[in-house]
């Protein structure tokens, strides 16, 4: 019972923190893809907004027997801050990005957070318009990712990346990201062998935008893949909170054990950006 109370308390604090960012990207009164409403969203953000999906999920490893070490909480907090007060040349915006992902073994006696990954970045984002409609965006960014440890457990790398997504229709978006890795740690020189050089995927939404599903694939050498499958259902029509199911299969889910295979199914709560998510 104490464990359940701790998990509920942590989740309440998590939602309270992230939901403030969700309000920045609340839906405007117009058509979601209307060029004017999208430009207002980009130009009128005075504070931070959501970047990638924010979530808090719990679940077991798939395959082996469920234990306290292979059943854990995973949560991610991800925000973006626009740094410039005006549009830059070529219709771009300068952003500071920050994502933090944590793996928390709440079933163990001391409830250790076994892996904490920090992912700051800075980049230029250009919204894309065609025929007076918002059709997607491109982002050129420089990002760092590390687990904040030293010694043999230290993991870190840098990436110069180009990411983007294209809205195919009201219900479908395709996305991709390609990066040039700059590996600065002696303990993870082979990280691209497990985390690859690019990722691709798609996200689909129902007409009422309450049901959402996505698949993200990261190819690895030897015709292998890291795969993430997400399924979300918005709990209340006017809220930005979703019941969230995530399946991860492959390597590189966390930095500490980037070279260890994981197949994990977790269920929890998610808070999503407006329109489609970033990956």
PDB file of C-alpha atoms in Angstrom:
ATOM      1  CA  UNK A   1       0.000   0.000   0.000  1.00  0.00           C
ATOM      2  CA  UNK A   2       2.824   2.397   0.795  1.00  0.00           C
ATOM      3  CA  UNK A   3       4.401   1.656  -2.568  1.00  0.00           C
ATOM      4  CA  UNK A   4       1.132   2.417  -4.365  1.00  0.00           C
ATOM      5  CA  UNK A   5       0.762   5.669  -2.453  1.00  0.00           C
ATOM      6  CA  UNK A   6       4.301   6.708  -3.427  1.00  0.00           C
ATOM      7  CA  UNK A   7       3.674   5.975  -7.091  1.00  0.00           C
ATOM      8  CA  UNK A   8       0.387   7.944  -7.052  1.00  0.00           C
ATOM      9  CA  UNK A   9       2.051  10.906  -5.293  1.00  0.00           C
ATOM     10  CA  UNK A  10       4.933  11.000  -7.771  1.00  0.00           C
ATOM     11  CA  UNK A  11       2.539  10.826 -10.686  1.00  0.00           C
ATOM     12  CA  UNK A  12       0.364  13.661  -9.340  1.00  0.00           C
ATOM     13  CA  UNK A  13       3.458  15.867  -9.012  1.00  0.00           C
ATOM     14  CA  UNK A  14       4.556  14.873 -12.515  1.00  0.00           C
ATOM     15  CA  UNK A  15       1.191  15.745 -14.082  1.00  0.00           C
ATOM     16  CA  UNK A  16       0.974  19.052 -12.213  1.00  0.00           C
ATOM     17  CA  UNK A  17       4.384  20.103 -13.548  1.00  0.00           C
ATOM     18  CA  UNK A  18       3.928  19.077 -17.163  1.00  0.00           C
ATOM     19  CA  UNK A  19       0.300  20.125 -17.564  1.00  0.00           C
ATOM     20  CA  UNK A  20       1.371  23.769 -17.182  1.00  0.00           C
ATOM     21  CA  UNK A  21       3.300  23.346 -20.438  1.00  0.00           C
ATOM     22  CA  UNK A  22       0.321  21.682 -22.063  1.00  0.00           C
ATOM     23  CA  UNK A  23      -1.762  24.823 -21.547  1.00  0.00           C
ATOM     24  CA  UNK A  24       0.629  26.818 -23.751  1.00  0.00           C
ATOM     25  CA  UNK A  25      -0.290  24.613 -26.686  1.00  0.00           C
ATOM     26  CA  UNK A  26      -4.038  24.418 -26.079  1.00  0.00           C
ATOM     27  CA  UNK A  27      -6.124  24.170 -29.222  1.00  0.00           C
ATOM     28  CA  UNK A  28      -7.134  27.437 -30.837  1.00  0.00           C
ATOM     29  CA  UNK A  29     -10.638  27.979 -31.991  1.00  0.00           C
ATOM     30  CA  UNK A  30      -9.901  27.465 -35.663  1.00  0.00           C
ATOM     31  CA  UNK A  31      -9.037  24.563 -37.902  1.00  0.00           C
ATOM     32  CA  UNK A  32      -5.969  22.716 -36.482  1.00  0.00           C
ATOM     33  CA  UNK A  33      -4.015  22.977 -39.740  1.00  0.00           C
ATOM     34  CA  UNK A  34      -5.009  26.552 -40.592  1.00  0.00           C
ATOM     35  CA  UNK A  35      -1.925  28.606 -41.452  1.00  0.00           C
ATOM     36  CA  UNK A  36      -2.899  31.610 -39.337  1.00  0.00           C
ATOM     37  CA  UNK A  37      -3.600  29.626 -36.169  1.00  0.00           C
ATOM     38  CA  UNK A  38      -0.357  27.647 -36.544  1.00  0.00           C
ATOM     39  CA  UNK A  39       1.689  30.818 -37.069  1.00  0.00           C
ATOM     40  CA  UNK A  40       0.108  32.318 -33.965  1.00  0.00           C
ATOM     41  CA  UNK A  41       1.107  29.218 -32.008  1.00  0.00           C
ATOM     42  CA  UNK A  42       4.725  29.569 -33.146  1.00  0.00           C
ATOM     43  CA  UNK A  43       4.896  33.345 -32.685  1.00  0.00           C
ATOM     44  CA  UNK A  44       2.975  33.806 -29.441  1.00  0.00           C
ATOM     45  CA  UNK A  45       4.635  31.274 -27.148  1.00  0.00           C
ATOM     46  CA  UNK A  46       5.967  33.394 -24.264  1.00  0.00           C
ATOM     47  CA  UNK A  47       6.985  30.459 -22.078  1.00  0.00           C
ATOM     48  CA  UNK A  48       7.883  26.830 -22.489  1.00  0.00           C
ATOM     49  CA  UNK A  49       5.691  24.346 -24.339  1.00  0.00           C
ATOM     50  CA  UNK A  50       5.733  20.633 -24.906  1.00  0.00           C
ATOM     51  CA  UNK A  51       8.382  19.106 -27.167  1.00  0.00           C
ATOM     52  CA  UNK A  52       8.154  15.306 -27.243  1.00  0.00           C
ATOM     53  CA  UNK A  53       5.492  13.255 -25.499  1.00  0.00           C
ATOM     54  CA  UNK A  54       5.457  13.454 -21.707  1.00  0.00           C
ATOM     55  CA  UNK A  55       4.450  10.264 -19.930  1.00  0.00           C
ATOM     56  CA  UNK A  56       4.594   8.115 -16.797  1.00  0.00           C
ATOM     57  CA  UNK A  57       4.252   4.358 -17.431  1.00  0.00           C
ATOM     58  CA  UNK A  58       4.779   1.118 -15.510  1.00  0.00           C
ATOM     59  CA  UNK A  59       5.122  -2.469 -16.676  1.00  0.00           C
ATOM     60  CA  UNK A  60       7.067  -5.715 -17.027  1.00  0.00           C
ATOM     61  CA  UNK A  61       9.581  -7.190 -19.388  1.00  0.00           C
ATOM     62  CA  UNK A  62       8.089  -9.391 -22.120  1.00  0.00           C
ATOM     63  CA  UNK A  63       9.347 -12.972 -22.164  1.00  0.00           C
ATOM     64  CA  UNK A  64      11.109 -13.649 -18.862  1.00  0.00           C
ATOM     65  CA  UNK A  65       9.222 -14.123 -15.621  1.00  0.00           C
ATOM     66  CA  UNK A  66       8.136 -10.865 -14.006  1.00  0.00           C
ATOM     67  CA  UNK A  67      10.562  -9.782 -11.252  1.00  0.00           C
ATOM     68  CA  UNK A  68      11.302  -6.653  -9.233  1.00  0.00           C
ATOM     69  CA  UNK A  69      14.318  -5.890 -11.452  1.00  0.00           C
ATOM     70  CA  UNK A  70      12.704  -6.246 -14.888  1.00  0.00           C
ATOM     71  CA  UNK A  71       9.409  -4.505 -13.989  1.00  0.00           C
ATOM     72  CA  UNK A  72       9.804  -0.764 -13.661  1.00  0.00           C
ATOM     73  CA  UNK A  73       8.506   2.746 -14.123  1.00  0.00           C
ATOM     74  CA  UNK A  74       9.641   4.764 -17.107  1.00  0.00           C
ATOM     75  CA  UNK A  75       8.845   8.447 -17.361  1.00  0.00           C
ATOM     76  CA  UNK A  76       9.787  11.256 -19.707  1.00  0.00           C
ATOM     77  CA  UNK A  77       9.543  15.020 -19.346  1.00  0.00           C
ATOM     78  CA  UNK A  78      10.175  17.006 -22.506  1.00  0.00           C
ATOM     79  CA  UNK A  79       9.841  20.773 -23.063  1.00  0.00           C
ATOM     80  CA  UNK A  80      10.820  23.425 -25.593  1.00  0.00           C
ATOM     81  CA  UNK A  81      11.531  27.119 -25.062  1.00  0.00           C
ATOM     82  CA  UNK A  82      11.467  29.592 -27.954  1.00  0.00           C
ATOM     83  CA  UNK A  83      14.513  31.835 -27.529  1.00  0.00           C
ATOM     84  CA  UNK A  84      13.812  34.588 -30.045  1.00  0.00           C
ATOM     85  CA  UNK A  85      11.071  37.196 -29.911  1.00  0.00           C
ATOM     86  CA  UNK A  86      10.740  37.450 -33.665  1.00  0.00           C
ATOM     87  CA  UNK A  87      10.849  35.191 -36.681  1.00  0.00           C
ATOM     88  CA  UNK A  88      14.401  34.593 -37.938  1.00  0.00           C
ATOM     89  CA  UNK A  89      15.496  34.519 -41.608  1.00  0.00           C
ATOM     90  CA  UNK A  90      13.861  31.877 -43.813  1.00  0.00           C
ATOM     91  CA  UNK A  91      10.875  31.772 -41.452  1.00  0.00           C
ATOM     92  CA  UNK A  92      12.694  29.893 -38.708  1.00  0.00           C
ATOM     93  CA  UNK A  93      12.490  29.973 -34.900  1.00  0.00           C
ATOM     94  CA  UNK A  94      15.299  29.295 -32.443  1.00  0.00           C
ATOM     95  CA  UNK A  95      14.454  26.841 -29.690  1.00  0.00           C
ATOM     96  CA  UNK A  96      16.057  25.369 -26.620  1.00  0.00           C
ATOM     97  CA  UNK A  97      14.996  21.747 -26.163  1.00  0.00           C
ATOM     98  CA  UNK A  98      15.229  19.568 -23.097  1.00  0.00           C
ATOM     99  CA  UNK A  99      14.122  15.982 -22.500  1.00  0.00           C
ATOM    100  CA  UNK A 100      14.733  13.825 -19.464  1.00  0.00           C
ATOM    101  CA  UNK A 101      14.014  10.098 -19.340  1.00  0.00           C
ATOM    102  CA  UNK A 102      14.144   7.992 -16.198  1.00  0.00           C
ATOM    103  CA  UNK A 103      13.933   4.276 -15.375  1.00  0.00           C
ATOM    104  CA  UNK A 104      12.758   3.636 -11.821  1.00  0.00           C
ATOM    105  CA  UNK A 105      12.719   0.210 -10.164  1.00  0.00           C
ATOM    106  CA  UNK A 106       9.870   0.920  -7.741  1.00  0.00           C
ATOM    107  CA  UNK A 107       9.429  -2.753  -6.771  1.00  0.00           C
ATOM    108  CA  UNK A 108      12.892  -3.049  -5.231  1.00  0.00           C
ATOM    109  CA  UNK A 109      13.354  -2.329  -1.532  1.00  0.00           C
ATOM    110  CA  UNK A 110      15.206   0.959  -1.938  1.00  0.00           C
ATOM    111  CA  UNK A 111      13.201   1.975  -5.047  1.00  0.00           C
ATOM    112  CA  UNK A 112      16.350   2.983  -7.012  1.00  0.00           C
ATOM    113  CA  UNK A 113      16.283   5.109 -10.140  1.00  0.00           C
ATOM    114  CA  UNK A 114      18.571   2.893 -12.173  1.00  0.00           C
ATOM    115  CA  UNK A 115      19.093   5.117 -15.205  1.00  0.00           C
ATOM    116  CA  UNK A 116      18.523   8.839 -15.704  1.00  0.00           C
ATOM    117  CA  UNK A 117      19.163  10.261 -19.183  1.00  0.00           C
ATOM    118  CA  UNK A 118      19.585  13.999 -19.847  1.00  0.00           C
ATOM    119  CA  UNK A 119      19.020  15.287 -23.383  1.00  0.00           C
ATOM    120  CA  UNK A 120      19.421  19.072 -23.908  1.00  0.00           C
ATOM    121  CA  UNK A 121      19.645  20.616 -27.356  1.00  0.00           C
ATOM    122  CA  UNK A 122      19.366  23.788 -29.383  1.00  0.00           C
ATOM    123  CA  UNK A 123      18.024  24.132 -32.884  1.00  0.00           C
ATOM    124  CA  UNK A 124      16.254  26.021 -35.634  1.00  0.00           C
ATOM    125  CA  UNK A 125      12.694  25.004 -36.479  1.00  0.00           C
ATOM    126  CA  UNK A 126      10.979  25.911 -39.733  1.00  0.00           C
ATOM    127  CA  UNK A 127       7.214  25.318 -40.077  1.00  0.00           C
ATOM    128  CA  UNK A 128       6.198  24.187 -43.552  1.00  0.00           C
ATOM    129  CA  UNK A 129       3.117  25.515 -45.348  1.00  0.00           C
ATOM    130  CA  UNK A 130       1.477  24.604 -48.632  1.00  0.00           C
ATOM    131  CA  UNK A 131      -1.735  25.989 -50.128  1.00  0.00           C
ATOM    132  CA  UNK A 132      -2.411  28.017 -46.991  1.00  0.00           C
ATOM    133  CA  UNK A 133      -2.147  24.922 -44.782  1.00  0.00           C
ATOM    134  CA  UNK A 134       0.377  23.793 -42.203  1.00  0.00           C
ATOM    135  CA  UNK A 135       1.933  20.584 -43.567  1.00  0.00           C
ATOM    136  CA  UNK A 136       4.784  19.933 -41.145  1.00  0.00           C
ATOM    137  CA  UNK A 137       8.119  21.243 -39.940  1.00  0.00           C
ATOM    138  CA  UNK A 138      11.877  20.750 -40.143  1.00  0.00           C
ATOM    139  CA  UNK A 139      14.314  21.141 -37.248  1.00  0.00           C
ATOM    140  CA  UNK A 140      18.086  21.327 -37.437  1.00  0.00           C
ATOM    141  CA  UNK A 141      19.527  20.783 -33.990  1.00  0.00           C
ATOM    142  CA  UNK A 142      22.616  20.030 -31.967  1.00  0.00           C
ATOM    143  CA  UNK A 143      21.932  17.839 -28.967  1.00  0.00           C
ATOM    144  CA  UNK A 144      23.752  16.128 -26.139  1.00  0.00           C
ATOM    145  CA  UNK A 145      22.704  13.016 -24.265  1.00  0.00           C
ATOM    146  CA  UNK A 146      24.325  11.575 -21.160  1.00  0.00           C
ATOM    147  CA  UNK A 147      23.457   9.795 -17.937  1.00  0.00           C
ATOM    148  CA  UNK A 148      25.383  12.103 -15.595  1.00  0.00           C
ATOM    149  CA  UNK A 149      27.567   9.346 -14.176  1.00  0.00           C
ATOM    150  CA  UNK A 150      31.317   8.926 -14.014  1.00  0.00           C
ATOM    151  CA  UNK A 151      33.674   5.980 -14.151  1.00  0.00           C
ATOM    152  CA  UNK A 152      32.604   2.746 -15.835  1.00  0.00           C
ATOM    153  CA  UNK A 153      28.920   3.724 -15.790  1.00  0.00           C
ATOM    154  CA  UNK A 154      29.434   6.946 -17.757  1.00  0.00           C
ATOM    155  CA  UNK A 155      27.530   7.155 -21.050  1.00  0.00           C
ATOM    156  CA  UNK A 156      27.384  10.149 -23.368  1.00  0.00           C
ATOM    157  CA  UNK A 157      27.265  11.229 -26.991  1.00  0.00           C
ATOM    158  CA  UNK A 158      26.455  14.277 -29.106  1.00  0.00           C
ATOM    159  CA  UNK A 159      24.460  14.468 -32.312  1.00  0.00           C
ATOM    160  CA  UNK A 160      24.034  16.944 -35.132  1.00  0.00           C
ATOM    161  CA  UNK A 161      20.598  16.077 -36.421  1.00  0.00           C
ATOM    162  CA  UNK A 162      17.922  16.971 -38.923  1.00  0.00           C
ATOM    163  CA  UNK A 163      14.385  15.962 -38.008  1.00  0.00           C
ATOM    164  CA  UNK A 164      11.046  16.607 -39.561  1.00  0.00           C
ATOM    165  CA  UNK A 165       7.496  15.502 -40.008  1.00  0.00           C
ATOM    166  CA  UNK A 166       4.993  15.793 -42.817  1.00  0.00           C
ATOM    167  CA  UNK A 167       1.244  15.812 -42.265  1.00  0.00           C
ATOM    168  CA  UNK A 168      -0.148  13.571 -44.977  1.00  0.00           C
ATOM    169  CA  UNK A 169      -3.764  14.111 -43.917  1.00  0.00           C
ATOM    170  CA  UNK A 170      -5.795  15.148 -40.899  1.00  0.00           C
ATOM    171  CA  UNK A 171      -5.320  11.617 -39.568  1.00  0.00           C
ATOM    172  CA  UNK A 172      -1.782  10.696 -40.606  1.00  0.00           C
ATOM    173  CA  UNK A 173       1.711  12.099 -40.067  1.00  0.00           C
ATOM    174  CA  UNK A 174       5.040  10.588 -41.122  1.00  0.00           C
ATOM    175  CA  UNK A 175       8.281  11.568 -39.410  1.00  0.00           C
ATOM    176  CA  UNK A 176      12.011  10.979 -39.600  1.00  0.00           C
ATOM    177  CA  UNK A 177      15.283  11.972 -38.018  1.00  0.00           C
ATOM    178  CA  UNK A 178      18.861  11.494 -39.183  1.00  0.00           C
ATOM    179  CA  UNK A 179      21.968  12.317 -37.178  1.00  0.00           C
ATOM    180  CA  UNK A 180      25.746  12.506 -37.352  1.00  0.00           C
ATOM    181  CA  UNK A 181      27.046  11.131 -34.030  1.00  0.00           C
ATOM    182  CA  UNK A 182      29.951  12.654 -32.110  1.00  0.00           C
ATOM    183  CA  UNK A 183      30.908  10.097 -29.480  1.00  0.00           C
ATOM    184  CA  UNK A 184      32.974  11.478 -26.626  1.00  0.00           C
ATOM    185  CA  UNK A 185      32.896   8.637 -24.100  1.00  0.00           C
ATOM    186  CA  UNK A 186      35.274   5.703 -23.870  1.00  0.00           C
ATOM    187  CA  UNK A 187      32.524   3.526 -22.431  1.00  0.00           C
ATOM    188  CA  UNK A 188      30.080   3.624 -25.355  1.00  0.00           C
ATOM    189  CA  UNK A 189      32.155   3.881 -28.524  1.00  0.00           C
ATOM    190  CA  UNK A 190      29.915   1.322 -30.248  1.00  0.00           C
ATOM    191  CA  UNK A 191      26.641   3.068 -29.433  1.00  0.00           C
ATOM    192  CA  UNK A 192      25.636   3.592 -33.088  1.00  0.00           C
ATOM    193  CA  UNK A 193      25.778  -0.181 -33.526  1.00  0.00           C
ATOM    194  CA  UNK A 194      22.810  -0.356 -31.164  1.00  0.00           C
ATOM    195  CA  UNK A 195      21.165   3.059 -31.610  1.00  0.00           C
ATOM    196  CA  UNK A 196      21.682   3.518 -35.350  1.00  0.00           C
ATOM    197  CA  UNK A 197      22.021   6.650 -37.477  1.00  0.00           C
ATOM    198  CA  UNK A 198      18.375   7.474 -38.188  1.00  0.00           C
ATOM    199  CA  UNK A 199      14.772   6.706 -37.343  1.00  0.00           C
ATOM    200  CA  UNK A 200      11.489   6.768 -39.252  1.00  0.00           C
ATOM    201  CA  UNK A 201       7.874   6.289 -38.296  1.00  0.00           C
ATOM    202  CA  UNK A 202       4.282   7.418 -38.514  1.00  0.00           C
ATOM    203  CA  UNK A 203       1.491   8.592 -36.229  1.00  0.00           C
ATOM    204  CA  UNK A 204      -2.220   8.136 -36.891  1.00  0.00           C
ATOM    205  CA  UNK A 205      -5.188   9.824 -35.175  1.00  0.00           C
ATOM    206  CA  UNK A 206      -8.929   9.293 -35.230  1.00  0.00           C
ATOM    207  CA  UNK A 207     -11.183  12.038 -36.617  1.00  0.00           C
ATOM    208  CA  UNK A 208     -12.117  13.221 -33.124  1.00  0.00           C
ATOM    209  CA  UNK A 209      -8.417  13.118 -32.130  1.00  0.00           C
ATOM    210  CA  UNK A 210      -9.097  10.990 -29.055  1.00  0.00           C
ATOM    211  CA  UNK A 211      -7.403   7.796 -30.263  1.00  0.00           C
ATOM    212  CA  UNK A 212      -3.793   7.906 -31.434  1.00  0.00           C
ATOM    213  CA  UNK A 213      -1.270   5.256 -32.448  1.00  0.00           C
ATOM    214  CA  UNK A 214       2.328   5.477 -33.614  1.00  0.00           C
ATOM    215  CA  UNK A 215       5.214   3.285 -34.700  1.00  0.00           C
ATOM    216  CA  UNK A 216       8.866   4.406 -34.658  1.00  0.00           C
ATOM    217  CA  UNK A 217      11.617   2.252 -36.144  1.00  0.00           C
ATOM    218  CA  UNK A 218      15.393   2.715 -35.767  1.00  0.00           C
ATOM    219  CA  UNK A 219      17.343   0.460 -38.174  1.00  0.00           C
ATOM    220  CA  UNK A 220      20.530  -1.175 -36.896  1.00  0.00           C
ATOM    221  CA  UNK A 221      23.305  -3.029 -38.766  1.00  0.00           C
ATOM    222  CA  UNK A 222      22.383  -6.457 -40.071  1.00  0.00           C
ATOM    223  CA  UNK A 223      18.759  -5.650 -40.967  1.00  0.00           C
ATOM    224  CA  UNK A 224      17.764  -5.326 -37.313  1.00  0.00           C
ATOM    225  CA  UNK A 225      15.469  -2.726 -35.773  1.00  0.00           C
ATOM    226  CA  UNK A 226      14.618  -0.995 -32.522  1.00  0.00           C
ATOM    227  CA  UNK A 227      10.852  -0.592 -32.500  1.00  0.00           C
ATOM    228  CA  UNK A 228       8.531   1.550 -30.379  1.00  0.00           C
ATOM    229  CA  UNK A 229       4.750   1.143 -30.612  1.00  0.00           C
ATOM    230  CA  UNK A 230       2.536   3.661 -28.787  1.00  0.00           C
ATOM    231  CA  UNK A 231      -1.223   3.637 -28.300  1.00  0.00           C
ATOM    232  CA  UNK A 232      -3.019   6.575 -26.643  1.00  0.00           C
ATOM    233  CA  UNK A 233      -6.631   7.330 -25.749  1.00  0.00           C
ATOM    234  CA  UNK A 234      -7.632  10.788 -24.536  1.00  0.00           C
ATOM    235  CA  UNK A 235      -9.515  10.387 -21.290  1.00  0.00           C
ATOM    236  CA  UNK A 236     -11.708  13.514 -21.506  1.00  0.00           C
ATOM    237  CA  UNK A 237     -12.533  15.454 -24.665  1.00  0.00           C
ATOM    238  CA  UNK A 238     -11.260  18.824 -23.444  1.00  0.00           C
ATOM    239  CA  UNK A 239      -8.185  17.599 -21.569  1.00  0.00           C
ATOM    240  CA  UNK A 240      -4.732  16.845 -22.861  1.00  0.00           C
ATOM    241  CA  UNK A 241      -4.198  13.678 -20.826  1.00  0.00           C
ATOM    242  CA  UNK A 242      -4.228  10.231 -22.390  1.00  0.00           C
ATOM    243  CA  UNK A 243      -4.328   6.649 -21.217  1.00  0.00           C
ATOM    244  CA  UNK A 244      -1.063   5.390 -22.691  1.00  0.00           C
ATOM    245  CA  UNK A 245       0.307   1.959 -23.666  1.00  0.00           C
ATOM    246  CA  UNK A 246       3.900   1.665 -24.902  1.00  0.00           C
ATOM    247  CA  UNK A 247       5.784  -1.354 -26.265  1.00  0.00           C
ATOM    248  CA  UNK A 248       9.562  -1.157 -26.708  1.00  0.00           C
ATOM    249  CA  UNK A 249      11.543  -3.870 -28.482  1.00  0.00           C
ATOM    250  CA  UNK A 250      15.276  -3.615 -29.167  1.00  0.00           C
ATOM    251  CA  UNK A 251      18.377  -1.905 -27.842  1.00  0.00           C
ATOM    252  CA  UNK A 252      19.105   1.621 -26.644  1.00  0.00           C
ATOM    253  CA  UNK A 253      15.986   2.271 -24.573  1.00  0.00           C
ATOM    254  CA  UNK A 254      18.248   3.740 -21.889  1.00  0.00           C
ATOM    255  CA  UNK A 255      21.878   4.816 -22.002  1.00  0.00           C
ATOM    256  CA  UNK A 256      23.249   2.714 -19.159  1.00  0.00           C
ATOM    257  CA  UNK A 257      22.264  -0.567 -20.814  1.00  0.00           C
ATOM    258  CA  UNK A 258      22.210   0.657 -24.425  1.00  0.00           C
ATOM    259  CA  UNK A 259      23.830  -2.615 -25.585  1.00  0.00           C
ATOM    260  CA  UNK A 260      21.339  -4.865 -23.782  1.00  0.00           C
ATOM    261  CA  UNK A 261      18.181  -6.097 -25.480  1.00  0.00           C
ATOM    262  CA  UNK A 262      14.870  -4.965 -23.941  1.00  0.00           C
ATOM    263  CA  UNK A 263      11.320  -5.993 -24.723  1.00  0.00           C
ATOM    264  CA  UNK A 264       9.017  -4.088 -22.395  1.00  0.00           C
ATOM    265  CA  UNK A 265       5.295  -3.342 -22.148  1.00  0.00           C
ATOM    266  CA  UNK A 266       4.168  -0.451 -19.941  1.00  0.00           C
ATOM    267  CA  UNK A 267       0.873   1.291 -19.202  1.00  0.00           C
ATOM    268  CA  UNK A 268       0.264   4.734 -17.747  1.00  0.00           C
ATOM    269  CA  UNK A 269      -0.633   8.353 -18.475  1.00  0.00           C
ATOM    270  CA  UNK A 270       0.600  10.589 -21.299  1.00  0.00           C
ATOM    271  CA  UNK A 271       0.451  14.309 -22.087  1.00  0.00           C
ATOM    272  CA  UNK A 272       0.894  15.127 -25.772  1.00  0.00           C
ATOM    273  CA  UNK A 273       1.714  18.266 -27.773  1.00  0.00           C
ATOM    274  CA  UNK A 274      -0.934  19.863 -29.940  1.00  0.00           C
ATOM    275  CA  UNK A 275      -1.505  18.259 -33.351  1.00  0.00           C
ATOM    276  CA  UNK A 276       1.191  15.596 -33.789  1.00  0.00           C
ATOM    277  CA  UNK A 277       4.106  14.633 -31.548  1.00  0.00           C
ATOM    278  CA  UNK A 278       7.838  15.184 -32.016  1.00  0.00           C
ATOM    279  CA  UNK A 279      10.203  12.228 -32.012  1.00  0.00           C
TER     280      UNK A 279
END
